[in-house]
Amino acid sequence: MSSTTEHNAFFIGGEYRAPAGTGRITVISPNTEEPIGSVPDGTEADIDAAVAAARQAFTDKSGWGGWSPAQRADAMERLADELDKRAADLAQAVSAQNGMPIAIAGQLEAVFPQLLLRYYAGLAREYPFEETRPGLLGGSTLVTADPVGVVGAIVPWNFPQALAAFKYAPGLAAGATFVFKPSPETVFDAYTLADAVAAAGIPDGVINIVPGGREVGAYLVSHPGVDKVAFTGSTAAGRTISEVCGRLLRPVTLELGGKSAAIILDDADLDLTRVGEQIFSATLLNNGQTCFLGTRILAPRSRYDEVVQTFAGLAGSLQVGSALEATTQIGPMVSARQRERVESYIAKGKGDGATVAAGGGRPQALDRGWFVEPTVFAGVDNNHAIAQEEIFGPVLSIISYDGDDDAVAIANASDYGLGGSVWTSDHDHGVSVARRVETGSIGINAYLPDPTAPFGGVKSSGLGRELGPEGLAAYLVKKSVYL
Ligand code: NAD
């Protein structure tokens, strides 16, 4: 980016309003380490204004609060169309801020939200928002599914648009209203979303956006005007938020960290010309900064050396460079701090006795930007820190196993349970192993969350589900009227 992006207001109540405070968030490019623009830093007063606008929209029976599901669905489809018009801008903004390769941003950040909006618009039209059930005691019951109210939604920087849509697409279908707090690392794309919301004729106050840091996020979580919290981020923050919501008895959905297993069965096809793209997406997508990645590669002892060679070959072949180059496969880490974290894990891996089979340092040809070489460790024990803790960078650990039972035991010996994959030429065998893994979702010979299926974690990876009809149910409250 040659020029910088500057914003001076927040999207609240359908308009751009001056911020209450004077602080600014400056975004530094992970590609160049140069500032690329700034936006106001949200304060408690801005959150108050946003929650009030969301409440007003929610209770306005002559507006959003009185709209039928079909009217909401129409508006959601208009929003999808408006996002389509802005797809290139969204992809560019995301890649410039968080280092996501632009080819991936173009496929996911600029496309997935529209897919979700259109899917949930369809669901809104056919969903049984109320039903009458015959009772056992002579009468019957009218059961209604009502929108949960005002949602405080907090999203991380790694997929800022897709993860926001995981929340607003089902939430709009339900009739909820939102206050979004984007991460300070990714703020510009939120303004493009706001423009699209306004252009789509979504009523004022249904979606409000106030970027800010974790204190403002914490304020939103405990705000008395918020009826539900939807959070995606780290397990540490999720635990704190969960404690607050527990005390307030406030419904909360938590999509947290992961350390998933990619289980290579002894009959897996590892020919990278055939499966390289799927393996890449399941283990290294978005520079390793994706929650569901299978970063623990479980390899049968009989094929261990071949698996190490395959992954080392894959890592070594990847094009590392500026996220804004069309051919880049691995961009920089989002921040200097994140690169330090990744490098500290690489040092820990070496210190614990694992062997570097590929990468392990910074790419020599790139002297600006927070780059780390795609790194593969062999000889990893599942108890090593690099096998147990979420690194959130392009670092894979290859662990050997003996037989299916051992593979499943190692896969399950983790605090996390979010994603995962099984690689095999025998579909049924793959599914039977997948059934035994303690996780919220798992793929056979690939991994990509599908909008129609529930997505979420078990154990320390979270609570509740997004996507699918389950994701819609998370924004509805059931009520029984005994007739
Ligand atoms: P983070 O938890 O530091 O921050 C996430 C968001 O929460 C940010 O907007 C931040 O400002 C806010 N926040 C932090 N502490 C808060 C608090 N106490 N109260 C309210 N808000 C708070 O996480 P991050 O480093 O931005 O994102 C990376 C993490 O997100 C990784 O652990 C990754 O696995 C996880 N993640 C999970 C999923 C999923 O669907 N399970 C998806 C993407 C990322």
Coordinates of C-alpha atoms and ligand atoms in Angstrom, one line a residue:
M1 CA 0.0 0.0 0.0
S2 CA 1.5 3.3 -1.0
S3 CA -1.0 5.6 0.7
T4 CA -2.4 5.0 4.2
T5 CA -6.0 4.3 5.2
E6 CA -7.5 6.7 7.8
H7 CA -10.9 6.6 9.5
N8 CA -12.2 9.0 12.0
A9 CA -15.5 7.5 13.2
F10 CA -17.3 4.4 14.3
F11 CA -20.3 2.7 12.5
I12 CA -23.0 3.1 15.2
G13 CA -26.8 3.3 14.6
G14 CA -26.4 3.2 10.8
E15 CA -24.1 6.2 10.6
Y16 CA -20.5 7.1 11.1
R17 CA -20.3 8.8 14.5
A18 CA -17.3 10.7 16.0
P19 CA -15.5 8.6 18.7
A20 CA -15.9 9.5 22.3
G21 CA -12.1 9.4 22.9
T22 CA -9.0 10.7 21.2
G23 CA -6.9 7.4 21.1
R24 CA -6.0 5.8 17.7
I25 CA -5.1 2.3 16.6
T26 CA -2.3 2.3 14.1
V27 CA -2.0 -0.7 11.9
I28 CA 1.6 -1.9 11.0
S29 CA 2.0 -3.9 7.8
P30 CA 3.3 -7.4 8.6
N31 CA 4.7 -7.4 5.0
T32 CA 6.8 -4.2 5.3
E33 CA 6.8 -3.3 9.0
E34 CA 5.6 0.2 7.9
P35 CA 2.4 1.9 9.3
I36 CA -0.5 1.5 6.8
G37 CA -3.1 3.6 8.5
S38 CA -5.1 4.2 11.6
V39 CA -8.6 4.3 13.1
P40 CA -10.1 5.6 16.4
D41 CA -9.6 3.3 19.4
G42 CA -12.9 2.4 20.9
T43 CA -13.7 3.4 24.5
E44 CA -16.4 2.4 27.0
A45 CA -18.5 5.4 25.9
D46 CA -18.4 4.2 22.3
I47 CA -19.5 0.7 23.4
D48 CA -22.4 2.3 25.4
A49 CA -23.5 4.1 22.3
A50 CA -23.3 1.0 20.1
V51 CA -25.2 -1.2 22.6
A52 CA -27.9 1.5 22.9
A53 CA -28.2 1.6 19.1
A54 CA -28.4 -2.2 18.9
R55 CA -31.1 -2.3 21.7
Q56 CA -33.1 0.3 19.9
A57 CA -33.0 -1.6 16.6
F58 CA -33.9 -4.8 18.4
T59 CA -37.0 -3.4 20.1
D60 CA -38.2 -1.3 17.1
K61 CA -41.3 -3.2 16.2
S62 CA -41.9 -0.9 13.2
G63 CA -38.4 -1.7 11.9
W64 CA -36.0 -4.7 12.3
G65 CA -37.7 -5.9 15.5
G66 CA -41.0 -6.3 13.6
W67 CA -39.5 -7.8 10.3
S68 CA -40.6 -11.2 9.2
P69 CA -37.9 -13.9 8.6
A70 CA -38.5 -13.4 4.8
Q71 CA -37.8 -9.7 5.1
R72 CA -34.6 -10.4 7.0
A73 CA -33.6 -13.0 4.4
D74 CA -34.0 -10.4 1.6
A75 CA -31.8 -8.0 3.5
M76 CA -29.2 -10.6 4.1
E77 CA -29.1 -11.5 0.4
R78 CA -28.7 -7.8 -0.4
L79 CA -25.8 -7.6 2.0
A80 CA -24.2 -10.6 0.3
D81 CA -24.5 -8.7 -3.0
E82 CA -23.0 -5.6 -1.5
L83 CA -20.1 -7.7 -0.2
D84 CA -19.6 -9.3 -3.6
K85 CA -19.1 -5.8 -5.0
R86 CA -16.4 -5.1 -2.4
A87 CA -14.8 -8.5 -2.5
A88 CA -11.5 -7.3 -4.0
D89 CA -11.2 -4.5 -1.4
L90 CA -11.9 -6.9 1.4
A91 CA -9.3 -9.4 0.3
Q92 CA -6.7 -6.6 -0.1
A93 CA -7.5 -5.0 3.3
V94 CA -7.2 -8.3 5.1
S95 CA -3.9 -9.4 3.4
A96 CA -2.4 -5.9 4.0
Q97 CA -3.2 -6.1 7.7
N98 CA -2.7 -9.7 8.8
G99 CA -0.4 -11.2 6.2
M100 CA -2.9 -13.7 4.8
P101 CA -1.8 -14.6 1.3
I102 CA -4.1 -12.7 -1.0
A103 CA -5.0 -15.8 -3.0
I104 CA -6.4 -17.3 0.3
A105 CA -8.1 -14.0 1.3
G106 CA -9.7 -13.9 -2.1
Q107 CA -11.1 -17.4 -1.7
L108 CA -12.1 -17.3 2.0
E109 CA -12.4 -13.8 3.5
A110 CA -14.0 -12.3 0.4
V111 CA -16.3 -15.2 -0.4
F112 CA -17.2 -17.2 2.7
P113 CA -19.3 -14.4 4.3
Q114 CA -21.6 -14.2 1.2
L115 CA -21.9 -18.0 1.2
L116 CA -23.0 -17.9 4.8
L117 CA -25.4 -15.0 4.3
R118 CA -27.1 -16.8 1.4
Y119 CA -27.2 -20.1 3.2
Y120 CA -28.7 -18.6 6.4
A121 CA -31.1 -16.5 4.3
G122 CA -32.4 -19.7 2.9
L123 CA -32.6 -21.2 6.3
A124 CA -34.5 -18.2 7.7
R125 CA -37.2 -18.7 5.0
E126 CA -37.8 -22.3 5.9
Y127 CA -36.9 -22.5 9.6
P128 CA -39.8 -23.4 12.0
F129 CA -39.6 -20.3 14.2
E130 CA -42.8 -21.5 15.9
E131 CA -44.7 -24.7 16.1
T132 CA -47.7 -26.1 18.1
R133 CA -47.1 -29.4 19.9
P134 CA -49.8 -31.6 21.1
G135 CA -49.4 -32.1 24.8
L136 CA -49.7 -35.1 27.1
L137 CA -52.1 -33.4 29.5
G138 CA -54.9 -32.6 27.2
G139 CA -53.9 -29.2 25.8
S140 CA -51.1 -28.2 23.4
T141 CA -48.1 -25.8 23.5
L142 CA -47.1 -23.0 21.2
V143 CA -43.3 -23.2 21.1
T144 CA -41.6 -20.0 19.7
A145 CA -38.0 -19.5 18.8
D146 CA -37.3 -15.8 19.5
P147 CA -34.1 -13.8 18.7
V148 CA -31.7 -13.7 21.7
G149 CA -31.4 -9.9 21.7
V150 CA -28.3 -7.8 21.5
V151 CA -25.1 -9.8 20.8
G152 CA -21.6 -8.7 21.9
A153 CA -19.4 -10.2 19.2
I154 CA -15.6 -10.3 19.5
V155 CA -13.5 -11.6 16.7
P156 CA -9.7 -12.3 16.3
W157 CA -7.5 -11.0 13.5
N158 CA -6.8 -14.3 11.7
F159 CA -10.0 -14.4 9.6
P160 CA -11.7 -11.2 10.6
Q161 CA -14.4 -11.2 7.9
A162 CA -15.3 -14.9 7.8
L163 CA -15.4 -15.2 11.6
A164 CA -17.6 -12.1 11.9
A165 CA -19.9 -13.7 9.4
F166 CA -20.0 -17.0 11.4
K167 CA -21.8 -14.7 13.9
Y168 CA -23.8 -12.1 12.0
A169 CA -25.2 -14.5 9.3
P170 CA -27.1 -16.8 11.7
G171 CA -27.7 -13.9 14.0
L172 CA -29.4 -11.8 11.4
A173 CA -31.5 -14.8 10.3
A174 CA -32.6 -15.1 13.9
G175 CA -33.4 -11.4 14.2
A176 CA -30.7 -10.5 16.7
T177 CA -28.7 -7.2 16.6
F178 CA -24.9 -6.8 17.0
V179 CA -22.1 -4.9 18.5
F180 CA -18.8 -6.1 16.9
K181 CA -15.4 -5.4 18.4
P182 CA -12.8 -6.3 15.8
S183 CA -9.2 -6.9 16.9
P184 CA -6.8 -3.9 16.7
E185 CA -4.7 -5.8 14.1
T186 CA -7.5 -5.9 11.6
V187 CA -9.8 -2.8 11.5
F188 CA -10.0 -1.5 7.9
D189 CA -12.0 -4.4 6.5
A190 CA -14.6 -3.7 9.2
Y191 CA -15.3 -0.3 7.6
T192 CA -15.9 -2.0 4.2
L193 CA -18.3 -4.3 6.0
A194 CA -20.0 -1.3 7.5
D195 CA -20.3 0.3 4.0
A196 CA -21.9 -2.9 2.7
V197 CA -24.4 -3.1 5.7
A198 CA -25.5 0.5 5.0
A199 CA -25.8 0.0 1.2
A200 CA -27.8 -3.2 1.7
G201 CA -30.5 -1.3 3.7
I202 CA -30.0 -3.3 6.9
P203 CA -31.8 -1.1 9.4
D204 CA -29.8 1.4 11.5
G205 CA -28.3 -0.1 14.6
V206 CA -28.7 -3.8 13.6
I207 CA -24.9 -4.0 13.1
N208 CA -22.6 -1.7 15.0
I209 CA -18.8 -1.8 14.9
V210 CA -16.3 -0.5 17.4
P211 CA -12.7 -1.6 17.0
G212 CA -10.6 -1.7 20.2
G213 CA -8.4 -3.6 22.5
R214 CA -9.1 -6.3 25.1
E215 CA -10.2 -3.9 27.8
V216 CA -13.0 -2.6 25.6
G217 CA -13.8 -6.2 24.7
A218 CA -14.1 -7.1 28.4
Y219 CA -16.4 -4.1 28.9
L220 CA -18.6 -5.3 26.0
V221 CA -18.8 -8.8 27.5
S222 CA -20.1 -7.6 30.8
H223 CA -22.2 -4.8 29.5
P224 CA -25.7 -4.9 31.1
G225 CA -27.3 -4.2 27.7
V226 CA -25.8 -7.3 26.1
D227 CA -27.9 -10.5 26.0
K228 CA -25.4 -12.9 24.5
V229 CA -21.7 -13.0 23.8
A230 CA -20.1 -14.7 20.8
F231 CA -16.4 -15.0 21.0
T232 CA -13.6 -16.3 18.8
G233 CA -10.1 -16.1 20.1
S234 CA -7.6 -17.6 22.4
T235 CA -8.4 -20.2 25.1
A236 CA -6.9 -17.9 27.7
A237 CA -9.3 -15.0 26.8
G238 CA -12.2 -17.5 26.4
R239 CA -11.8 -18.8 29.9
T240 CA -11.9 -15.2 31.3
I241 CA -15.0 -14.4 29.2
S242 CA -16.6 -17.7 30.2
E243 CA -16.2 -16.8 33.9
V244 CA -17.8 -13.4 33.4
C245 CA -20.7 -14.9 31.5
G246 CA -21.1 -17.6 34.0
R247 CA -21.5 -15.1 36.8
L248 CA -23.9 -13.1 34.7
L249 CA -25.8 -16.2 33.5
R250 CA -25.3 -14.8 30.0
P251 CA -25.3 -17.2 27.0
V252 CA -21.9 -17.4 25.4
T253 CA -20.4 -19.2 22.4
L254 CA -16.7 -19.7 22.6
E255 CA -14.6 -20.7 19.6
L256 CA -11.1 -21.1 21.0
G257 CA -7.6 -22.5 20.2
G258 CA -6.6 -25.9 18.8
K259 CA -3.7 -28.3 18.4
S260 CA -5.4 -30.8 16.1
A261 CA -4.0 -34.1 14.8
A262 CA -3.6 -35.0 11.2
I263 CA -3.5 -38.8 11.3
I264 CA -1.7 -40.4 8.4
L265 CA -2.9 -44.1 8.2
D266 CA -0.6 -46.7 6.7
D267 CA -2.5 -46.8 3.4
A268 CA -2.5 -43.0 2.9
D269 CA -1.8 -41.5 -0.6
L270 CA 1.0 -39.0 0.1
D271 CA 1.7 -38.0 -3.5
L272 CA 1.8 -34.3 -3.3
T273 CA 0.8 -33.8 -6.9
R274 CA -2.5 -35.3 -6.0
V275 CA -3.0 -34.4 -2.4
G276 CA -0.6 -31.5 -1.8
E277 CA -3.2 -28.8 -1.9
Q278 CA -5.5 -30.6 0.6
I279 CA -2.6 -31.3 3.0
F280 CA -1.5 -27.7 2.8
S281 CA -5.0 -26.4 3.6
A282 CA -5.4 -28.8 6.5
T283 CA -2.0 -28.1 8.1
L284 CA -0.6 -24.7 7.1
L285 CA -3.4 -22.5 5.8
N286 CA -3.0 -18.8 6.4
N287 CA 0.6 -19.1 7.5
G288 CA -0.3 -21.6 10.2
Q289 CA -2.5 -18.9 11.8
T290 CA -5.7 -20.9 11.7
C291 CA -7.4 -22.5 14.7
F292 CA -8.4 -25.8 13.2
L293 CA -5.1 -26.9 11.6
G294 CA -3.7 -30.4 12.1
T295 CA -0.3 -29.2 13.3
R296 CA 0.4 -32.6 15.0
I297 CA 1.2 -35.0 12.1
L298 CA 0.8 -38.6 13.4
A299 CA 2.8 -41.0 11.2
P300 CA 2.8 -44.8 11.2
R301 CA 6.3 -45.9 12.3
S302 CA 6.5 -48.1 9.1
R303 CA 6.2 -44.9 7.0
Y304 CA 7.7 -42.4 9.3
D305 CA 10.7 -41.4 7.2
E306 CA 8.5 -41.1 4.1
V307 CA 6.1 -38.8 6.0
V308 CA 8.9 -36.6 7.2
Q309 CA 10.3 -36.3 3.7
T310 CA 6.9 -35.5 2.3
F311 CA 6.2 -32.7 4.8
A312 CA 9.7 -31.4 4.6
G313 CA 9.4 -31.4 0.8
L314 CA 6.1 -29.6 1.0
A315 CA 7.4 -27.0 3.4
G316 CA 10.5 -26.4 1.4
S317 CA 8.5 -25.9 -1.8
L318 CA 6.2 -23.2 -0.6
Q319 CA 6.5 -19.7 -1.9
V320 CA 7.1 -17.4 1.1
G321 CA 6.7 -13.7 0.5
S322 CA 4.5 -10.6 0.8
A323 CA 0.9 -11.5 1.3
L324 CA -0.1 -9.2 -1.4
E325 CA 1.7 -11.2 -4.1
A326 CA -0.7 -13.4 -6.0
T327 CA 1.7 -16.4 -5.9
T328 CA 2.5 -16.3 -2.2
Q329 CA 1.5 -19.4 -0.2
I330 CA 3.1 -18.4 3.1
G331 CA 3.0 -14.7 4.2
P332 CA 4.4 -13.1 7.3
M333 CA 3.2 -13.5 10.9
V334 CA 0.6 -10.9 11.9
S335 CA 2.9 -9.0 14.3
A336 CA 6.4 -8.9 15.6
R337 CA 5.1 -10.4 18.8
Q338 CA 3.5 -13.3 17.0
R339 CA 6.8 -14.0 15.2
E340 CA 8.7 -14.0 18.5
R341 CA 6.2 -16.4 19.9
V342 CA 6.6 -18.8 16.9
E343 CA 10.4 -18.5 17.1
S344 CA 10.3 -19.2 20.8
Y345 CA 8.5 -22.5 20.1
I346 CA 11.0 -23.4 17.4
A347 CA 13.7 -22.9 20.0
K348 CA 11.8 -25.0 22.5
G349 CA 11.4 -27.8 19.9
K350 CA 15.1 -27.8 19.4
G351 CA 15.8 -27.6 23.1
D352 CA 13.5 -30.6 23.7
G353 CA 15.5 -32.7 21.3
A354 CA 13.3 -32.7 18.2
T355 CA 15.1 -32.4 14.8
V356 CA 14.4 -29.7 12.3
A357 CA 13.5 -31.4 9.0
A358 CA 12.7 -28.2 7.1
G359 CA 12.9 -24.5 7.9
G360 CA 13.6 -23.4 11.4
G361 CA 14.7 -19.8 10.7
R362 CA 13.8 -16.7 8.9
P363 CA 13.8 -16.7 5.1
Q364 CA 17.1 -15.2 4.0
A365 CA 15.8 -13.4 1.0
L366 CA 13.3 -11.3 2.9
D367 CA 14.8 -8.5 5.0
R368 CA 11.5 -6.7 5.9
G369 CA 8.3 -8.2 7.2
W370 CA 7.7 -10.7 10.0
F371 CA 8.4 -13.9 8.1
V372 CA 9.2 -17.4 9.5
E373 CA 10.2 -20.3 7.3
P374 CA 7.7 -23.1 7.1
T375 CA 9.2 -25.5 9.6
V376 CA 8.8 -29.2 10.1
F377 CA 10.0 -31.0 13.2
A378 CA 10.7 -34.7 13.3
G379 CA 11.4 -36.9 16.3
V380 CA 8.7 -35.1 18.3
D381 CA 7.2 -36.7 21.4
N382 CA 3.5 -35.8 22.0
N383 CA 4.5 -34.4 25.4
H384 CA 6.8 -31.8 24.0
A385 CA 5.6 -28.2 24.2
I386 CA 5.5 -28.0 20.4
A387 CA 3.1 -30.9 20.4
Q388 CA 0.9 -29.7 23.2
E389 CA 0.7 -25.9 22.9
E390 CA -0.9 -23.9 20.1
I391 CA 2.0 -22.2 18.2
F392 CA -0.1 -20.3 15.6
G393 CA 2.5 -20.3 13.0
P394 CA 3.8 -22.5 10.1
V395 CA 5.3 -25.2 12.4
L396 CA 4.4 -28.9 12.1
S397 CA 5.4 -31.6 14.5
I398 CA 5.7 -35.2 13.3
I399 CA 5.0 -37.9 15.9
S400 CA 5.2 -41.6 15.2
Y401 CA 2.6 -44.2 16.3
D402 CA 2.1 -48.0 16.2
G403 CA -1.3 -49.0 15.1
D404 CA -4.7 -47.3 15.1
D405 CA -5.3 -47.5 18.8
D406 CA -2.0 -45.7 19.5
A407 CA -2.8 -43.1 16.9
V408 CA -6.2 -42.4 18.4
A409 CA -4.7 -42.3 21.9
I410 CA -2.0 -39.8 20.9
A411 CA -4.6 -37.7 19.0
N412 CA -6.7 -37.6 22.1
A413 CA -3.8 -36.8 24.5
S414 CA -4.4 -33.1 24.1
D415 CA -6.1 -30.3 26.0
Y416 CA -7.7 -29.3 22.7
G417 CA -10.3 -30.7 20.4
L418 CA -11.2 -28.5 17.5
G419 CA -10.3 -29.9 14.0
G420 CA -8.2 -32.7 12.6
S421 CA -8.0 -35.0 9.6
V422 CA -7.4 -38.7 8.7
W423 CA -5.5 -39.6 5.5
T424 CA -6.2 -43.0 4.0
S425 CA -7.1 -44.8 0.8
D426 CA -9.9 -46.6 2.6
H427 CA -12.8 -44.3 3.2
D428 CA -14.6 -46.5 5.8
H429 CA -11.4 -47.1 7.7
G430 CA -10.9 -43.3 7.8
V431 CA -14.4 -42.6 9.1
S432 CA -14.0 -45.3 11.8
V433 CA -10.8 -43.7 13.0
A434 CA -12.3 -40.2 12.8
R435 CA -15.3 -41.3 15.0
R436 CA -12.8 -42.1 17.8
V437 CA -11.0 -38.8 17.8
E438 CA -12.2 -36.4 20.6
T439 CA -12.8 -33.3 18.5
G440 CA -15.6 -31.0 17.2
S441 CA -14.9 -31.6 13.5
I442 CA -12.5 -33.8 11.5
G443 CA -12.0 -34.3 7.7
I444 CA -11.1 -37.4 5.6
N445 CA -8.3 -36.6 3.2
A446 CA -9.0 -32.9 3.5
Y447 CA -10.3 -30.4 6.0
L448 CA -12.6 -27.4 5.3
P449 CA -15.6 -26.4 7.5
D450 CA -18.8 -26.5 5.6
P451 CA -21.5 -23.9 6.2
T452 CA -24.2 -26.5 6.7
A453 CA -22.4 -28.5 9.4
P454 CA -21.9 -27.5 13.0
F455 CA -18.4 -26.2 13.8
G456 CA -16.8 -25.8 17.3
G457 CA -14.6 -27.4 19.8
V458 CA -14.6 -29.8 22.7
K459 CA -12.3 -29.6 25.8
S460 CA -10.3 -26.4 25.8
S461 CA -11.3 -25.6 22.2
G462 CA -14.6 -24.1 23.2
L463 CA -18.3 -24.2 24.0
G464 CA -21.2 -24.3 21.6
R465 CA -21.4 -24.5 17.9
E466 CA -21.4 -22.1 14.9
L467 CA -22.6 -22.9 11.4
G468 CA -25.4 -25.1 10.3
P469 CA -28.9 -25.0 11.8
E470 CA -27.1 -25.4 15.2
G471 CA -25.4 -22.0 14.6
L472 CA -28.9 -20.4 14.0
A473 CA -30.2 -22.1 17.2
A474 CA -27.4 -20.3 19.2
Y475 CA -29.1 -17.0 18.5
L476 CA -32.6 -18.1 19.4
V477 CA -34.4 -18.5 22.7
K478 CA -37.2 -21.0 23.1
K479 CA -40.5 -20.0 24.8
S480 CA -43.5 -22.2 25.6
V481 CA -47.0 -20.9 25.6
Y482 CA -49.3 -23.5 27.0
L483 CA -52.6 -23.4 25.2
Ligands
NAD1 P1 -7.1 -13.2 21.6 O1 -7.9 -14.0 22.5 O2 -5.9 -12.5 22.1 O3 -8.0 -12.0 21.0 C1 -9.2 -12.3 20.3 C2 -10.2 -11.1 20.4 O4 -10.6 -11.0 21.8 C3 -9.6 -9.8 20.2 O5 -10.5 -9.0 19.5 C4 -9.2 -9.2 21.5 O6 -9.1 -7.8 21.6 C5 -10.3 -9.8 22.4 N1 -10.0 -10.0 23.8 C6 -8.9 -10.5 24.3 N2 -9.1 -10.7 25.6 C7 -10.4 -10.3 25.9 C8 -11.1 -10.3 27.1 N3 -10.7 -10.7 28.3 N4 -12.4 -9.9 27.0 C9 -12.9 -9.5 25.9 N5 -12.2 -9.5 24.7 C10 -11.0 -9.9 24.7 O7 -6.8 -14.1 20.3 P2 -6.0 -13.7 19.0 O8 -4.5 -13.8 19.3 O9 -6.5 -12.4 18.4 O10 -6.4 -14.8 18.0 C11 -5.8 -16.0 17.9 C12 -6.5 -17.1 18.7 O11 -7.9 -17.3 18.2 C13 -5.9 -18.5 18.6 O12 -5.8 -19.1 19.9 C14 -6.8 -19.2 17.7 O13 -6.8 -20.6 17.8 C15 -8.2 -18.6 18.1 N6 -9.1 -18.8 17.0 C16 -10.1 -19.7 17.2 C17 -11.0 -20.0 16.2 C18 -12.1 -21.0 16.3 O14 -13.1 -20.9 15.6 N7 -12.1 -21.9 17.3 C19 -10.9 -19.3 15.0 C20 -9.9 -18.4 14.8 C21 -9.0 -18.2 15.8

